[in-house]
PDB file of N, CA, C and O in Angstrom:
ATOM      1  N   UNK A   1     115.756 125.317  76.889  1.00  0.00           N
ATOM      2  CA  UNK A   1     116.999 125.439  76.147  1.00  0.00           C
ATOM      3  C   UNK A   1     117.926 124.305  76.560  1.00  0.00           C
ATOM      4  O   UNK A   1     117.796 123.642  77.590  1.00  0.00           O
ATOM      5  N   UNK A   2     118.764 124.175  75.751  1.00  0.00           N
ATOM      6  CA  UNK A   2     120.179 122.397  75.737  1.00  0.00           C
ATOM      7  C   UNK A   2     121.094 123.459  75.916  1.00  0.00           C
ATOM      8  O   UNK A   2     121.154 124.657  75.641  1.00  0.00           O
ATOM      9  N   UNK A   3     121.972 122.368  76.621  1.00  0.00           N
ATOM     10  CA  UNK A   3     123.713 122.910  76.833  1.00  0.00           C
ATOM     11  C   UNK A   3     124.512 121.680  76.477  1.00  0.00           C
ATOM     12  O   UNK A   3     123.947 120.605  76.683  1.00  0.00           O
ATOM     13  N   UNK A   4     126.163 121.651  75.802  1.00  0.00           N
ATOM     14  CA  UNK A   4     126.624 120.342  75.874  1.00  0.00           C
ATOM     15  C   UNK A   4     127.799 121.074  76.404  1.00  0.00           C
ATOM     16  O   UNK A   4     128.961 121.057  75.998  1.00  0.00           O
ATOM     17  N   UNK A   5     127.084 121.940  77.729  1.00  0.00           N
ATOM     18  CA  UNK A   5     128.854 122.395  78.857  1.00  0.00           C
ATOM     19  C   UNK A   5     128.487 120.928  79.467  1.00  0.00           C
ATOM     20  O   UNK A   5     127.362 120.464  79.651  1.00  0.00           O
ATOM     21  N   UNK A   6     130.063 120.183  79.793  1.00  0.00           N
ATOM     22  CA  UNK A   6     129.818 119.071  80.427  1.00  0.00           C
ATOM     23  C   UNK A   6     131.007 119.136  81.406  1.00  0.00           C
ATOM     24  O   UNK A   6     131.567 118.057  81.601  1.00  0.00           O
ATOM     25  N   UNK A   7     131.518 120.275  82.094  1.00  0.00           N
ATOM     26  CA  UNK A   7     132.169 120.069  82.768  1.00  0.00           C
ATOM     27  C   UNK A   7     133.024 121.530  83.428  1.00  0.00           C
ATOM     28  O   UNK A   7     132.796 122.702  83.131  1.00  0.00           O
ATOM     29  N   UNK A   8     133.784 121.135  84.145  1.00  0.00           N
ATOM     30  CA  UNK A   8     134.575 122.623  84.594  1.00  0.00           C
ATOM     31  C   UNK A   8     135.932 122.368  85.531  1.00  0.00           C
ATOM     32  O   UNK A   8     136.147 121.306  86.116  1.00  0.00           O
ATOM     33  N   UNK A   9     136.643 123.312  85.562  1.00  0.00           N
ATOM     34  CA  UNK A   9     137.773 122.873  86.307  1.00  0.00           C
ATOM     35  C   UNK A   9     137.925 123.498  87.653  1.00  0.00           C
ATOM     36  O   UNK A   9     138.096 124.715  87.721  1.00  0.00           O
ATOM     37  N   UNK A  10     137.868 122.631  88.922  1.00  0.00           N
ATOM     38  CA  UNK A  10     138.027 123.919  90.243  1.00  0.00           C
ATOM     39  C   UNK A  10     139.618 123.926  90.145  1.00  0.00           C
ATOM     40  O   UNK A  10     140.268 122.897  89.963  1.00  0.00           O
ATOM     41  N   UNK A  11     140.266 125.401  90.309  1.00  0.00           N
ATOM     42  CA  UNK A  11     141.361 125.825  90.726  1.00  0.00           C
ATOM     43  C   UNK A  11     141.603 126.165  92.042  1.00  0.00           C
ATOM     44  O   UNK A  11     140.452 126.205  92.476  1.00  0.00           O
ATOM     45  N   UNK A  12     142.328 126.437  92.970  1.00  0.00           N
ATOM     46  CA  UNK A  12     142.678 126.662  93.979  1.00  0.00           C
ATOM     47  C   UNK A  12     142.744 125.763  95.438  1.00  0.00           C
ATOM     48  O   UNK A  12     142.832 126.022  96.638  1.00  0.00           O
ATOM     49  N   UNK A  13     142.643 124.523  94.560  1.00  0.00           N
ATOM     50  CA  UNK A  13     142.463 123.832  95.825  1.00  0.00           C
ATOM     51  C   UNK A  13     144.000 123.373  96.241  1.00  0.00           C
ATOM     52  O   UNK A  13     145.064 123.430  95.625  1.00  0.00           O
ATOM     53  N   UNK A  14     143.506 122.708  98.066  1.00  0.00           N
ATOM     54  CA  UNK A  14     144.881 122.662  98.639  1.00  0.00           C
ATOM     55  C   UNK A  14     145.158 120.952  98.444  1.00  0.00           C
ATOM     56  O   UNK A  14     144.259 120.121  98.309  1.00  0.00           O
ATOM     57  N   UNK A  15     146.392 120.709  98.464  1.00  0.00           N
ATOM     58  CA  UNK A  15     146.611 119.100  98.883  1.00  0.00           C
ATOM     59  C   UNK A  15     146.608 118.570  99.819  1.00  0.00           C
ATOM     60  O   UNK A  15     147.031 118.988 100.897  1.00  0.00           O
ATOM     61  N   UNK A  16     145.820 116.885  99.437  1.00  0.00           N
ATOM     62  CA  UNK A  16     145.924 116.380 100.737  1.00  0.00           C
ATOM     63  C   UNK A  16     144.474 116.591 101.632  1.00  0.00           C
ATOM     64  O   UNK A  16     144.173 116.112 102.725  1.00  0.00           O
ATOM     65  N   UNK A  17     143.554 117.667 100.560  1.00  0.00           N
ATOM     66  CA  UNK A  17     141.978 118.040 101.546  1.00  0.00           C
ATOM     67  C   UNK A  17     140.748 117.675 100.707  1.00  0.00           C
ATOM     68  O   UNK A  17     140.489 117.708  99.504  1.00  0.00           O
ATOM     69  N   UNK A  18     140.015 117.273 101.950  1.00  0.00           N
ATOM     70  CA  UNK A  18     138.782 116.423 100.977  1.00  0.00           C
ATOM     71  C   UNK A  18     137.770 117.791 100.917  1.00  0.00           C
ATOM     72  O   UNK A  18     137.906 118.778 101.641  1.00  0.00           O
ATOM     73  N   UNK A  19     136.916 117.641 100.070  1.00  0.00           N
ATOM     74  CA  UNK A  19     135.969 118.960  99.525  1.00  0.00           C
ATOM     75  C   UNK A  19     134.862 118.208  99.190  1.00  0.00           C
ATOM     76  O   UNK A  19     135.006 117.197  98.501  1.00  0.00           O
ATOM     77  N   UNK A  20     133.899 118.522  99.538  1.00  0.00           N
ATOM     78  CA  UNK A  20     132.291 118.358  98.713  1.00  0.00           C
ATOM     79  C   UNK A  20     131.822 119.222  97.585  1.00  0.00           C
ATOM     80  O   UNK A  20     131.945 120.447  97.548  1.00  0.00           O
ATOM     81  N   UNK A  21     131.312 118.523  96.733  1.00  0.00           N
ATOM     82  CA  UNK A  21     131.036 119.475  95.396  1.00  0.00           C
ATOM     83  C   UNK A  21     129.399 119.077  94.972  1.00  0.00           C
ATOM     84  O   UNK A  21     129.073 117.895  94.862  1.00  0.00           O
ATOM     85  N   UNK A  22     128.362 120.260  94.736  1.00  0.00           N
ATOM     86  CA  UNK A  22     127.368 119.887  94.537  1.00  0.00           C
ATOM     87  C   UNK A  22     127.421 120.623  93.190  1.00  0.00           C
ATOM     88  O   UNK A  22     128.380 121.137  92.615  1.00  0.00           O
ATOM     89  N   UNK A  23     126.078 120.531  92.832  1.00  0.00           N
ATOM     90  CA  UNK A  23     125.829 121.493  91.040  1.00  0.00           C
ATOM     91  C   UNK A  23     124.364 122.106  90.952  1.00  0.00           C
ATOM     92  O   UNK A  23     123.335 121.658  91.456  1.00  0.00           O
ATOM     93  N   UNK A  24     124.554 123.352  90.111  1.00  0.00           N
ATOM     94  CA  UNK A  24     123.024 123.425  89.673  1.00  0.00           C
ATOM     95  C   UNK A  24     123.168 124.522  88.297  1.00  0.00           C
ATOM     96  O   UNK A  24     123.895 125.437  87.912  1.00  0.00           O
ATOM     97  N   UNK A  25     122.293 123.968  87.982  1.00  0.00           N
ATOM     98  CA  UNK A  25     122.476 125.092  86.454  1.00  0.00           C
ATOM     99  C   UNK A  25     121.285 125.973  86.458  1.00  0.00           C
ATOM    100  O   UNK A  25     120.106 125.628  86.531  1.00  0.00           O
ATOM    101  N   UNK A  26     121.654 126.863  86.391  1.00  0.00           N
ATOM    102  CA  UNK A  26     120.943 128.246  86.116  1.00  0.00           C
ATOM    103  C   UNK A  26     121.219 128.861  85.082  1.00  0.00           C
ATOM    104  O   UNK A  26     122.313 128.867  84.517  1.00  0.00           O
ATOM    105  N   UNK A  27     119.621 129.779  84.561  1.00  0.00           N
ATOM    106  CA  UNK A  27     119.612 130.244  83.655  1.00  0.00           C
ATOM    107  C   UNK A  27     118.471 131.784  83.725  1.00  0.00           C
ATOM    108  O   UNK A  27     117.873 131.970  84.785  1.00  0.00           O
ATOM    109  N   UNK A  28     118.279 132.699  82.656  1.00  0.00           N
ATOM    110  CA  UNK A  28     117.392 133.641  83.012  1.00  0.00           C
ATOM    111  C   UNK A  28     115.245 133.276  83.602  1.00  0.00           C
ATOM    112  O   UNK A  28     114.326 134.064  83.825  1.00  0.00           O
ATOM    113  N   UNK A  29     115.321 131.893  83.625  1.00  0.00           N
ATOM    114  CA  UNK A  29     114.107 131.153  83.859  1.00  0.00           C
ATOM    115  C   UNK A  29     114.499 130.971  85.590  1.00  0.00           C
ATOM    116  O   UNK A  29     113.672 130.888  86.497  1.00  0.00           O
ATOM    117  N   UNK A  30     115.741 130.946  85.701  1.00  0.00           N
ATOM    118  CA  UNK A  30     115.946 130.838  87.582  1.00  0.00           C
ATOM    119  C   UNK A  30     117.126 129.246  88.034  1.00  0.00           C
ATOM    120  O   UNK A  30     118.117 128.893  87.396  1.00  0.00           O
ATOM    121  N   UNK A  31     116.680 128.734  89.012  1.00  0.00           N
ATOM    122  CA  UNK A  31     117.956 127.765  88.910  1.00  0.00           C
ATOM    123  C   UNK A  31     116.827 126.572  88.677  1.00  0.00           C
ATOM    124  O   UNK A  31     115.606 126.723  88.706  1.00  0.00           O
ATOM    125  N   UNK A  32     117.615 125.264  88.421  1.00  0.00           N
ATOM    126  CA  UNK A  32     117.547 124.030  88.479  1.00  0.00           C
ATOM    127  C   UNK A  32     117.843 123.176  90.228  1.00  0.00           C
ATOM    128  O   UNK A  32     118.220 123.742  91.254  1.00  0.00           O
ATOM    129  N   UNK A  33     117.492 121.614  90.028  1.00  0.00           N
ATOM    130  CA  UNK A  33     117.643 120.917  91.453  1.00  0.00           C
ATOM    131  C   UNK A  33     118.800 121.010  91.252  1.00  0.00           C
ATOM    132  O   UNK A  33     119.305 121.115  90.135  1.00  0.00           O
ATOM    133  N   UNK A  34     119.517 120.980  92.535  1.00  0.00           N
ATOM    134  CA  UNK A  34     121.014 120.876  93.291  1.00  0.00           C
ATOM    135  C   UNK A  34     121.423 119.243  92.850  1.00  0.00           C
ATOM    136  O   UNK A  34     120.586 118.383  93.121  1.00  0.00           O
ATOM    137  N   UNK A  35     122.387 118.928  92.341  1.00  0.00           N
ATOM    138  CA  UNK A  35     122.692 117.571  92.280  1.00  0.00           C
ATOM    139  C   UNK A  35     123.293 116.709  93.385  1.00  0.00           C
ATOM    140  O   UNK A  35     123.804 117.338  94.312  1.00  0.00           O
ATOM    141  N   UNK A  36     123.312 115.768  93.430  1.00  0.00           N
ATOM    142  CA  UNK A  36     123.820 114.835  94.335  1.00  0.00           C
ATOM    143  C   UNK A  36     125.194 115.100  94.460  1.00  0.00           C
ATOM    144  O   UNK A  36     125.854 115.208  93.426  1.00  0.00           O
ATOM    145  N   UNK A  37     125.840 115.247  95.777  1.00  0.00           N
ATOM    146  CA  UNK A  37     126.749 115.539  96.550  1.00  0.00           C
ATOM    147  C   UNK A  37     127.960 114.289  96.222  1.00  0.00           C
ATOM    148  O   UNK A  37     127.864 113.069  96.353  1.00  0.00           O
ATOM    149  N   UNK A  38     129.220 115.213  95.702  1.00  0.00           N
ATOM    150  CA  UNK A  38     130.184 114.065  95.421  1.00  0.00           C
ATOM    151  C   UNK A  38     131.504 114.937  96.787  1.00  0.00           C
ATOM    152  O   UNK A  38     131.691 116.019  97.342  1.00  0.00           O
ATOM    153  N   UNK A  39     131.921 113.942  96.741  1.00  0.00           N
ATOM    154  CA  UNK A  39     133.429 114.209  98.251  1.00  0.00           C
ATOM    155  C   UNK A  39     134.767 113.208  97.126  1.00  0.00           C
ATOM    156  O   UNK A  39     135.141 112.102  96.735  1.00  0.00           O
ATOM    157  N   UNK A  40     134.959 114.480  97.094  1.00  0.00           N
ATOM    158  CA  UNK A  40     136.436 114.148  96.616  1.00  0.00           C
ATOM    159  C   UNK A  40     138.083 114.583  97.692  1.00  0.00           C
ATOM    160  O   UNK A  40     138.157 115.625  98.344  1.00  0.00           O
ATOM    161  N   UNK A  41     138.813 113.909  97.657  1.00  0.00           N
ATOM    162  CA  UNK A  41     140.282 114.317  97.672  1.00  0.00           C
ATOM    163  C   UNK A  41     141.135 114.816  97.483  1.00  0.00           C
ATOM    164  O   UNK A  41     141.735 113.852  97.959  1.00  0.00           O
ATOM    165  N   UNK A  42     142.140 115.667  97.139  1.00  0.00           N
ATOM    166  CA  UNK A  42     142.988 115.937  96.514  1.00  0.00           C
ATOM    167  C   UNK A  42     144.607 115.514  96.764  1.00  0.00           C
ATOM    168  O   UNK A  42     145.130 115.816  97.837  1.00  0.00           O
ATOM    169  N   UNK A  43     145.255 114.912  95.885  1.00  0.00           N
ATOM    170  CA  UNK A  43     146.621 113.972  96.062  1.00  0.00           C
ATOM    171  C   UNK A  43     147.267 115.046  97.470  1.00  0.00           C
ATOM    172  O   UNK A  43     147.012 116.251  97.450  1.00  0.00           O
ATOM    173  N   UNK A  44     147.972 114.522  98.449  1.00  0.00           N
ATOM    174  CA  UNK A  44     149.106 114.586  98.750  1.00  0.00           C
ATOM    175  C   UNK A  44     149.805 115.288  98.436  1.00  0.00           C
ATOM    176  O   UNK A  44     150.037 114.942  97.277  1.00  0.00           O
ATOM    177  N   UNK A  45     150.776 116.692  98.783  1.00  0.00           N
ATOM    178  CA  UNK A  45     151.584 117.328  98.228  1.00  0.00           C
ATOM    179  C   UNK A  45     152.679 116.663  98.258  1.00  0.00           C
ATOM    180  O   UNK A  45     152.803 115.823  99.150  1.00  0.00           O
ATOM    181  N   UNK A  46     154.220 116.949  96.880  1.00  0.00           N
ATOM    182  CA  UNK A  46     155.129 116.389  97.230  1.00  0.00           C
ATOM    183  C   UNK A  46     156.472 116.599  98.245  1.00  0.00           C
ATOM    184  O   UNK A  46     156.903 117.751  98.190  1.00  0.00           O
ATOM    185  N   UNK A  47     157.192 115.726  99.135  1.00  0.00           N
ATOM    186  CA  UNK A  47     157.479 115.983 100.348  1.00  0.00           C
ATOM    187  C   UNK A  47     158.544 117.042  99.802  1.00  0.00           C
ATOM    188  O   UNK A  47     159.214 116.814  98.795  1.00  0.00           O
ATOM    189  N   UNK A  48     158.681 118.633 100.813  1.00  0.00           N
ATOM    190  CA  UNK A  48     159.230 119.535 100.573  1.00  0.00           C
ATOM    191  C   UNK A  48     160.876 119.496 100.701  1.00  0.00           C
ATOM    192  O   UNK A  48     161.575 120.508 100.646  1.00  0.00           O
ATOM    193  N   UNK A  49     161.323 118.296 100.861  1.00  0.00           N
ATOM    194  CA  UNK A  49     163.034 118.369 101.169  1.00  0.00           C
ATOM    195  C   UNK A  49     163.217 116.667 100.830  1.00  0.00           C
ATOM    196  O   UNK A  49     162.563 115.850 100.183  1.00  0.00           O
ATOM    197  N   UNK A  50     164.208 116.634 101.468  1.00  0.00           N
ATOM    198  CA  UNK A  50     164.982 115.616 101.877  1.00  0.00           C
ATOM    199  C   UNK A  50     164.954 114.753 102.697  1.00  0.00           C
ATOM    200  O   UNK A  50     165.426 115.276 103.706  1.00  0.00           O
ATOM    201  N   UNK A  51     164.635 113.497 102.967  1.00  0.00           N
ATOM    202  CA  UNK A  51     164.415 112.914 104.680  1.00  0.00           C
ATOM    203  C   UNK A  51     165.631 113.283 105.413  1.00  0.00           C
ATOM    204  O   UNK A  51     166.770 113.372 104.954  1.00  0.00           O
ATOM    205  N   UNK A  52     165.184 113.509 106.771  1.00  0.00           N
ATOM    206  CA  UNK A  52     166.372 113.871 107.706  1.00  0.00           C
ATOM    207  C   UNK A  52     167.145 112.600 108.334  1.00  0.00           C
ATOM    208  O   UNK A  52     166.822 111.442 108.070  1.00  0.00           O
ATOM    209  N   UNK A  53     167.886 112.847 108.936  1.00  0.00           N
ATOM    210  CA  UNK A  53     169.247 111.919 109.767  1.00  0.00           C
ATOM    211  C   UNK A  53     169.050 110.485 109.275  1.00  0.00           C
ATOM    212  O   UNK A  53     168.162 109.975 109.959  1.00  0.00           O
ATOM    213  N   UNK A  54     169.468 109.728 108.468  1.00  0.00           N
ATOM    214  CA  UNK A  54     169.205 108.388 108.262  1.00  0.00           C
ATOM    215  C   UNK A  54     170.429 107.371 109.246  1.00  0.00           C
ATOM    216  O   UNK A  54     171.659 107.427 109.231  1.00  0.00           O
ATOM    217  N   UNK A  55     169.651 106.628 109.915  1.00  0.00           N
ATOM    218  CA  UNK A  55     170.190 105.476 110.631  1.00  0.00           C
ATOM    219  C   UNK A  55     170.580 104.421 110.068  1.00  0.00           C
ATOM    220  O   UNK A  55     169.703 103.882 109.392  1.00  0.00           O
ATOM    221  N   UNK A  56     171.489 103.954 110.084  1.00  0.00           N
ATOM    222  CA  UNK A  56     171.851 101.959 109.843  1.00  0.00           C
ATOM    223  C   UNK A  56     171.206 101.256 110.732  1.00  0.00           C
ATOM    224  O   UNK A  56     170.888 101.875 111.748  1.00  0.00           O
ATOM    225  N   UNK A  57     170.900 100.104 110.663  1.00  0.00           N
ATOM    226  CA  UNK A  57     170.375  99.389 112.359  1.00  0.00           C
ATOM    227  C   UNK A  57     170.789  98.296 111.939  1.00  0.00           C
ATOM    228  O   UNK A  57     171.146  97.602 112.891  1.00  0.00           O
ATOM    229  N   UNK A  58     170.959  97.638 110.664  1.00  0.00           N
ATOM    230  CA  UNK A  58     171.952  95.954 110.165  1.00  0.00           C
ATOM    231  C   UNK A  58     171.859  95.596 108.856  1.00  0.00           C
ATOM    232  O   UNK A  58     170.882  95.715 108.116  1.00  0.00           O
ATOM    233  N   UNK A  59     173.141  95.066 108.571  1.00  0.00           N
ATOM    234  CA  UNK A  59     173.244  94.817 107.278  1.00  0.00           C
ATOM    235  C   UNK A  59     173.596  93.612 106.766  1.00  0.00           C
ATOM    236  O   UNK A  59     174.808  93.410 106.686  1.00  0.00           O
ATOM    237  N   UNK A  60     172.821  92.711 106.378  1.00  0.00           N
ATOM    238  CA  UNK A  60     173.627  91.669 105.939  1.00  0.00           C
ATOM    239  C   UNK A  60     173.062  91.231 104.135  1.00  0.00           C
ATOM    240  O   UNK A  60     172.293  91.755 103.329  1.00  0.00           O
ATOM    241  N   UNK A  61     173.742  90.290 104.138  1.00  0.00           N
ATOM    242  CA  UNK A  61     174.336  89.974 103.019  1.00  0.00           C
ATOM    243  C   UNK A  61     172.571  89.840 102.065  1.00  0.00           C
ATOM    244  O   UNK A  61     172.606  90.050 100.853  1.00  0.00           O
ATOM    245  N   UNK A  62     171.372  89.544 102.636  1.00  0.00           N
ATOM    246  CA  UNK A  62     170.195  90.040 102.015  1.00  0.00           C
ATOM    247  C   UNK A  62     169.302  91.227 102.168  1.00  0.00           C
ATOM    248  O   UNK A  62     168.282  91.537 101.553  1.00  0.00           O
ATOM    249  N   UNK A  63     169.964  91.833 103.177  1.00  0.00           N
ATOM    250  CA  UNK A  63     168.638  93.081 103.963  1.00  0.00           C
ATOM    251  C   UNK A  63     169.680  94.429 104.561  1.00  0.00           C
ATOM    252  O   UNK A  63     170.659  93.962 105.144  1.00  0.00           O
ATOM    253  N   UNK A  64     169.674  95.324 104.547  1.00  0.00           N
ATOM    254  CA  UNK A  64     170.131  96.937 105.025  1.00  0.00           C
ATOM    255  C   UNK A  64     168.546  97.088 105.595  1.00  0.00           C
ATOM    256  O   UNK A  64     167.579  96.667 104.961  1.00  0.00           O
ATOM    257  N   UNK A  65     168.447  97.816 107.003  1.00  0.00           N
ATOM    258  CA  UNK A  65     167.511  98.054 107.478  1.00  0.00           C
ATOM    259  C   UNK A  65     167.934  99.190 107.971  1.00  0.00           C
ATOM    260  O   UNK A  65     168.871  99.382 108.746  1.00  0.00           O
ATOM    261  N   UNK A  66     166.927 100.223 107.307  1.00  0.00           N
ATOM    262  CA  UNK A  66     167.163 101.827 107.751  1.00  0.00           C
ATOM    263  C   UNK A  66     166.062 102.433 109.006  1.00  0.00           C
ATOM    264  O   UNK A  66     165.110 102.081 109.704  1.00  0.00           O
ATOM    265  N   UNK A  67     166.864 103.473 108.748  1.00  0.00           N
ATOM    266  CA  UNK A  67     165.112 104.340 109.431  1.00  0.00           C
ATOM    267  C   UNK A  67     165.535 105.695 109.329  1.00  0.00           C
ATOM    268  O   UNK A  67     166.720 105.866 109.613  1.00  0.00           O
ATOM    269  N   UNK A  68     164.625 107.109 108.866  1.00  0.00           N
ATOM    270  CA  UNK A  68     165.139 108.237 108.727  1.00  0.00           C
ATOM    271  C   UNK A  68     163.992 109.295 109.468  1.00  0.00           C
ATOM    272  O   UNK A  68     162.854 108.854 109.309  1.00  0.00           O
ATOM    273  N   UNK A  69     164.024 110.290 110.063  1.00  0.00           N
ATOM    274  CA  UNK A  69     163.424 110.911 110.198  1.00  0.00           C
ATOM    275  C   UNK A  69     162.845 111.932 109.134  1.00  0.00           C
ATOM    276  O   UNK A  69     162.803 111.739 107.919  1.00  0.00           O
ATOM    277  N   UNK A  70     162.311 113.301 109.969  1.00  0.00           N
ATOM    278  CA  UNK A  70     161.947 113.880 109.118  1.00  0.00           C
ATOM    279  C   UNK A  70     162.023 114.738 107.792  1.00  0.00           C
ATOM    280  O   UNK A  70     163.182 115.109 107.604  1.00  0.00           O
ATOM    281  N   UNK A  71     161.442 115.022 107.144  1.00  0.00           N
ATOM    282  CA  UNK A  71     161.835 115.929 105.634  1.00  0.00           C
ATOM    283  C   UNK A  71     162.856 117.194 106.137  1.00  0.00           C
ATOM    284  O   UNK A  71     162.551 117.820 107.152  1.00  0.00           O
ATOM    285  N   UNK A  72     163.663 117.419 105.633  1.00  0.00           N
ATOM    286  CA  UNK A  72     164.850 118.627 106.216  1.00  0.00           C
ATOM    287  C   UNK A  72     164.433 119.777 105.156  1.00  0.00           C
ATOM    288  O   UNK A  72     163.994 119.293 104.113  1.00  0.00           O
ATOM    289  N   UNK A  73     164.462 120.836 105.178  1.00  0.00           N
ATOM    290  CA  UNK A  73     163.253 121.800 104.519  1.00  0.00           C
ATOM    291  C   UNK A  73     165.137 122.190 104.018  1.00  0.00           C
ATOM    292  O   UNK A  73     166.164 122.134 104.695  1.00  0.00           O
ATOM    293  N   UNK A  74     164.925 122.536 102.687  1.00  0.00           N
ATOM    294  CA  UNK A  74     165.898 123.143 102.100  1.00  0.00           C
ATOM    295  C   UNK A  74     165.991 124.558 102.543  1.00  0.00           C
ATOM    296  O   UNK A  74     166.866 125.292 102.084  1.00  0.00           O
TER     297      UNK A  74
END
């Protein structure tokens, strides 16, 4: 028997974590070979606040040079 499923969506994943994903299609005949192993990523979550305490350190007439610590959690 043909299929033209060509795909699927995983839900629940976290950001920022890599995952391995293999495949196999099964049917009432039993399963198929396991496919070749893909390692994916998932983006970065976005930062939860605000950067904390921001510093001056010099300013002139081409350059402001900062530095801030960490995200301040609302």
């Amino acid at each position: 028997t043909s299929s033209s499923f060509t795909g699927r969506t995983i839900t629940g994943l976290e950001p920022g974590n890599s995952y391995t994903i293999t495949v196999t299609a099964s049917n009432g005949a039993g399963s198929g070979p396991v496919s070749n192993t893909v390692t994916a990523m998932t983006e970065e979550a976005a930062p939860s606040g605000a950067p904390g305490p921001i510093t001056q350190y010099s300013h002139t007439k081409h350059a402001n040079t900062v530095q801030w610590g960490e995200c301040l959690v609302p």
